[in-house]
XYZ file of C-alpha atoms in Angstrom:
387
model
C 122.916 142.425 193.624
C 119.177 143.207 193.786
C 117.026 140.428 191.943
C 114.123 140.864 189.411
C 111.681 141.517 191.884
C 113.453 144.275 193.917
C 114.509 146.331 190.911
C 111.606 145.560 188.762
C 108.612 145.664 191.283
C 106.350 147.549 189.084
C 107.206 145.416 185.962
C 106.655 142.234 187.589
C 103.679 140.235 186.158
C 103.033 142.747 183.193
C 103.497 141.963 179.660
C 105.207 143.732 176.867
C 102.661 145.851 175.059
C 104.566 145.189 171.879
C 104.210 141.468 171.609
C 102.415 140.572 174.551
C 105.024 138.591 176.532
C 105.694 138.848 179.876
C 108.487 141.090 180.884
C 111.807 139.188 182.249
C 115.416 140.150 182.731
C 116.934 137.095 182.814
C 117.526 135.778 179.158
C 118.869 138.610 176.861
C 118.056 136.642 173.704
C 114.448 135.793 174.488
C 111.289 138.153 174.044
C 110.335 139.833 177.030
C 113.667 140.869 178.009
C 114.366 144.298 179.486
C 117.496 145.382 180.735
C 117.705 145.514 184.947
C 118.221 149.511 184.668
C 114.735 149.808 183.164
C 111.998 151.278 185.212
C 108.216 151.207 184.191
C 106.856 154.048 181.936
C 104.435 154.341 179.483
C 106.502 153.887 176.583
C 108.354 150.719 177.804
C 108.993 147.650 175.515
C 110.872 144.524 175.466
C 114.239 144.478 173.630
C 113.083 142.443 170.749
C 110.160 145.221 170.185
C 112.334 148.076 170.645
C 114.482 146.926 168.037
C 112.076 145.997 165.869
C 109.905 149.338 165.979
C 112.962 151.337 166.099
C 115.680 149.872 164.115
C 113.703 147.438 161.908
C 115.693 144.662 163.803
C 114.260 141.234 162.953
C 114.464 138.247 165.242
C 112.497 134.855 164.960
C 110.810 133.484 168.008
C 109.028 130.275 169.018
C 105.599 129.495 167.572
C 103.553 126.731 168.422
C 99.779 126.086 167.382
C 98.797 123.477 169.607
C 99.655 125.227 173.027
C 97.934 128.451 170.963
C 94.413 126.524 170.335
C 94.427 125.291 173.788
C 94.819 128.828 175.089
C 92.065 130.150 173.020
C 89.498 127.681 174.075
C 89.040 129.609 177.482
C 89.777 132.896 176.307
C 86.781 132.296 173.474
C 84.232 131.637 176.155
C 84.458 134.974 177.970
C 84.523 137.478 174.577
C 81.705 138.857 173.129
C 82.516 137.969 169.298
C 85.714 137.548 167.081
C 87.407 139.893 164.538
C 88.837 137.415 161.792
C 91.808 138.957 159.672
C 92.478 136.921 156.504
C 95.476 137.948 154.038
C 93.394 137.726 150.583
C 96.484 136.293 148.731
C 96.306 133.075 151.448
C 92.536 132.353 151.811
C 93.456 128.572 152.543
C 94.011 129.849 156.432
C 90.540 131.039 156.589
C 88.538 127.926 157.460
C 90.773 126.407 160.200
C 90.293 129.848 161.992
C 86.784 130.345 161.348
C 86.391 126.690 163.289
C 88.040 128.318 166.381
C 85.719 131.275 166.659
C 82.559 128.710 165.881
C 79.097 129.848 164.929
C 77.667 130.840 168.265
C 78.869 134.132 168.709
C 79.169 137.250 166.026
C 82.256 136.798 163.473
C 83.415 139.861 161.394
C 85.750 138.982 159.137
C 88.397 141.555 157.679
C 90.084 140.507 154.241
C 93.154 142.434 154.675
C 95.780 143.233 152.009
C 93.194 143.817 149.224
C 95.657 146.157 147.702
C 97.521 142.831 146.415
C 94.833 142.031 144.186
C 93.418 145.442 142.840
C 94.827 145.153 139.493
C 92.274 142.225 138.889
C 89.381 142.591 141.324
C 87.495 145.239 143.081
C 86.950 145.461 147.040
C 83.220 144.252 146.302
C 84.452 141.505 143.902
C 86.904 140.366 146.751
C 84.028 140.190 149.289
C 81.726 138.305 147.038
C 84.249 135.986 145.878
C 85.317 134.943 149.942
C 81.403 134.983 150.797
C 80.532 132.566 148.152
C 83.902 130.393 148.521
C 83.787 130.086 152.587
C 80.127 130.726 153.529
C 80.506 133.928 155.358
C 78.350 136.509 156.377
C 77.872 139.367 153.700
C 77.092 141.778 156.131
C 79.949 141.132 158.426
C 82.606 141.049 155.567
C 84.996 143.600 154.670
C 87.952 143.909 152.127
C 90.660 146.547 152.729
C 94.132 147.196 153.310
C 95.407 148.058 156.816
C 98.107 150.238 154.902
C 95.454 152.842 153.566
C 94.980 155.166 156.192
C 91.246 155.397 155.407
C 90.409 151.896 156.257
C 89.830 152.713 159.638
C 86.568 154.624 159.473
C 84.457 152.031 157.518
C 85.808 149.226 159.945
C 85.471 151.152 163.084
C 81.803 151.612 161.859
C 81.237 147.989 161.258
C 82.668 147.018 164.540
C 80.478 149.635 166.494
C 77.095 148.302 164.546
C 78.261 144.553 165.532
C 79.450 145.071 169.125
C 77.582 148.221 170.386
C 78.656 149.072 173.840
C 81.293 147.930 176.167
C 82.040 144.439 174.468
C 85.340 142.250 174.304
C 86.530 140.815 170.824
C 88.729 138.400 170.258
C 91.236 138.951 166.960
C 92.194 135.647 165.004
C 94.294 135.258 162.152
C 97.327 133.365 160.447
C 100.882 134.918 161.036
C 101.449 137.957 159.361
C 97.511 138.402 158.335
C 98.011 142.105 159.288
C 96.027 141.739 162.952
C 98.481 143.768 164.980
C 98.289 146.764 162.346
C 94.747 146.822 162.044
C 94.469 146.843 165.887
C 97.025 149.488 166.318
C 95.358 151.746 163.897
C 91.694 151.015 165.620
C 93.200 151.585 169.356
C 95.613 154.059 168.216
C 98.387 152.354 170.134
C 101.647 152.770 168.301
C 103.551 150.535 170.876
C 102.119 147.234 169.277
C 105.060 145.773 167.346
C 104.130 145.368 163.616
C 106.354 143.771 160.916
C 106.433 141.895 157.764
C 108.308 139.190 159.647
C 105.483 136.577 160.589
C 104.926 135.705 164.447
C 105.208 139.317 165.742
C 102.920 138.847 168.251
C 104.003 136.461 171.022
C 101.221 136.619 174.042
C 97.913 138.042 174.750
C 97.768 141.846 174.125
C 94.957 143.729 175.334
C 93.870 147.115 173.617
C 90.868 149.668 174.197
C 89.362 151.750 171.524
C 88.063 155.472 172.024
C 84.464 154.247 171.735
C 84.514 151.483 174.550
C 85.519 148.435 172.578
C 88.342 145.913 174.191
C 90.175 144.212 171.512
C 92.697 141.029 172.547
C 95.155 140.245 170.070
C 96.995 136.758 170.393
C 99.895 135.421 168.027
C 98.927 134.463 164.794
C 98.343 130.579 163.714
C 101.154 128.908 161.726
C 98.349 126.853 159.684
C 100.010 125.891 156.386
C 102.908 128.019 156.555
C 106.059 125.372 156.043
C 108.674 128.040 156.143
C 108.404 129.574 159.599
C 111.045 127.065 160.840
C 113.080 126.698 157.945
C 113.724 130.167 156.517
C 115.968 133.271 158.300
C 114.131 136.302 159.102
C 115.179 138.192 156.310
C 113.752 135.236 153.622
C 110.709 135.208 155.687
C 110.328 139.100 155.309
C 111.080 138.189 151.206
C 108.405 135.925 151.170
C 105.574 138.658 151.834
C 104.607 140.748 149.394
C 104.982 144.544 149.939
C 102.655 146.401 147.844
C 101.002 144.285 144.720
C 101.545 140.543 143.624
C 103.859 140.210 141.123
C 102.154 138.299 137.934
C 103.809 136.411 134.948
C 102.443 134.345 132.363
C 104.437 131.710 130.636
C 103.866 128.283 128.518
C 105.254 124.959 129.226
C 105.719 121.593 127.539
C 106.404 118.054 128.748
C 110.052 117.809 130.029
C 110.287 121.853 131.026
C 110.378 122.970 135.086
C 108.986 126.282 136.622
C 110.969 127.271 139.307
C 109.684 129.535 142.753
C 113.205 130.643 143.591
C 114.612 127.827 145.685
C 111.324 127.041 147.622
C 109.787 124.704 145.135
C 109.265 123.858 141.476
C 106.755 122.301 139.135
C 107.730 119.725 136.308
C 105.496 119.071 133.307
C 105.086 115.460 132.806
C 102.244 115.156 130.158
C 99.874 118.119 128.516
C 97.670 115.515 126.574
C 96.895 115.930 123.096
C 97.628 119.960 123.264
C 101.153 119.246 123.925
C 101.608 122.500 126.079
C 99.902 124.645 128.881
C 99.814 128.257 129.688
C 99.920 129.160 132.961
C 100.183 132.647 135.176
C 102.362 132.910 138.511
C 101.148 135.115 141.302
C 104.145 135.578 143.762
C 105.446 138.205 146.047
C 107.607 140.684 144.375
C 111.011 139.177 145.534
C 110.434 135.369 144.485
C 112.660 135.083 141.427
C 110.757 132.896 138.773
C 112.778 130.929 136.197
C 111.908 128.547 133.728
C 114.166 125.692 132.782
C 114.784 121.964 131.888
C 113.337 119.259 134.132
C 116.091 117.949 136.510
C 118.261 121.220 136.188
C 116.859 122.789 139.193
C 119.041 121.919 141.961
C 122.358 122.286 139.915
C 121.090 125.858 139.191
C 120.298 126.612 142.873
C 123.640 125.241 144.076
C 125.704 127.423 141.682
C 123.161 130.569 141.769
C 121.709 130.684 145.025
C 122.185 134.286 146.490
C 122.898 136.035 142.994
C 120.582 135.015 140.154
C 118.409 133.099 142.446
C 118.646 136.039 145.305
C 115.804 134.129 147.490
C 116.173 132.021 149.245
C 119.638 133.045 150.737
C 122.635 130.590 150.561
C 122.307 129.462 153.845
C 118.536 128.824 153.659
C 119.081 127.006 150.598
C 121.725 124.804 151.821
C 119.681 123.901 154.756
C 116.295 123.162 152.584
C 117.772 121.087 149.841
C 117.601 118.140 151.942
C 114.028 118.920 152.477
C 113.128 118.575 148.701
C 112.184 115.267 148.326
C 112.017 113.707 144.893
C 110.055 112.086 143.151
C 107.486 115.194 143.914
C 103.937 115.252 144.521
C 102.088 114.373 141.296
C 98.842 116.477 140.491
C 96.805 117.313 137.486
C 95.610 120.546 136.932
C 93.444 122.092 134.306
C 92.020 125.509 133.042
C 89.977 127.487 135.925
C 92.452 125.921 138.483
C 94.949 127.266 140.619
C 98.171 125.096 142.031
C 98.672 126.641 145.378
C 102.123 126.773 147.025
C 100.993 127.538 150.852
C 102.485 130.969 152.224
C 104.223 131.296 148.858
C 101.782 132.270 146.051
C 100.026 130.159 143.164
C 100.133 129.342 139.445
C 96.780 129.658 137.607
C 95.983 127.237 134.671
C 95.177 129.758 131.810
C 94.831 127.411 128.801
C 94.966 123.551 128.685
C 95.653 120.884 131.158
C 98.585 118.844 132.506
C 99.713 116.418 135.024
C 102.574 118.121 137.065
C 105.216 116.774 139.837
C 105.553 119.377 142.319
C 109.064 119.317 144.355
C 108.537 121.476 147.636
C 110.103 121.375 150.815
C 108.832 118.789 153.446
C 105.964 119.931 155.032
C 104.699 122.081 152.434
C 101.714 120.373 151.110
C 100.468 121.982 147.634
C 96.756 122.085 146.872
C 94.437 122.818 143.950
C 91.353 125.153 143.970
C 89.129 126.982 141.455
C 90.806 130.455 140.066
C 91.139 133.067 142.700
C 91.740 135.715 140.246
C 89.900 135.145 136.866
C 92.349 137.082 134.339
C 89.489 136.755 131.678
C 87.297 139.083 133.335
C 90.074 141.334 134.875
C 91.284 141.909 131.234
C 95.164 141.217 132.098
C 96.108 138.384 130.233
C 99.837 139.186 129.896
C 100.389 141.531 133.143
C 103.142 144.131 133.067
C 106.780 142.838 133.565
C 108.660 143.181 136.810
C 110.152 146.701 136.882
């Protein structure tokens, strides 16, 4: 039987234009696989990307930040600048990505998925907030949504002003920030694999624009996302907001718990002399929120995972529950602060203060920050109910 080099002499050494992985024909369950009968063509992509593009078939692939960081060191030295893409609903990933880019070359920052926050903030307000929080260059920061067909023109004009002539720019961002979607729009190359599944891009992808700019796309960083290795593809997709974040206001008293599906919950230990605290949760549409008595969370999930608690699925909850360590992390939050569950959402304290016990899977590190969304200024104290 003819081997790979004999049958695929034109594909040998080349990469899938969808995910960036070198083509191979030995392991059909791995990225980069093409059947032995496939010959080189303009539209050839690996089996994983073909299923993703044409049938929406989701499959996870191994990811590792350390090897990626090492690879990017040499790549960074030969590019003319950086295009950083940040998901506006997950800003905690931005500082680490900025560290990779450094400050010796131009850095253009795209605050993607701005539509998630448009109920409460304008694009200009989003830009101003991120410039203030992270010290970004105000003239090199733009808030937009890759889903908006009109986003290409302003971003293209900003890229042309920042990187005139035939320059090479490296795109950086966390998993599922929307890098590949934006680059596909800018280059008009529809072979690039895009989906709501984190970690779609797996290797280097080179794209060229009509005005001479070369864009390099690399896999997104896992960074603070603890769920990539723990959830099935369907649950990973459910943890990514589709259109807008769902927001719900609620009041808690000591002895009560608030659950974010089966991926975590907060228990109120103390609220001071006030005796209660008012909060607002901001989560993807598919994350079920539920208020209950502290200590009842596991019983509810064991009984209702997959139906009342449709996220995560039964199989993922059975795998996760051993990692839900108790007692959880003790944190104190006050009005004007957010309690953040990385890669999942956050809770904003609207009135009062509280000492909380936060229970989350091992590897998930909740943190406290100042408000990302100020509902008082936005005029949405009690947002619409979920449809």
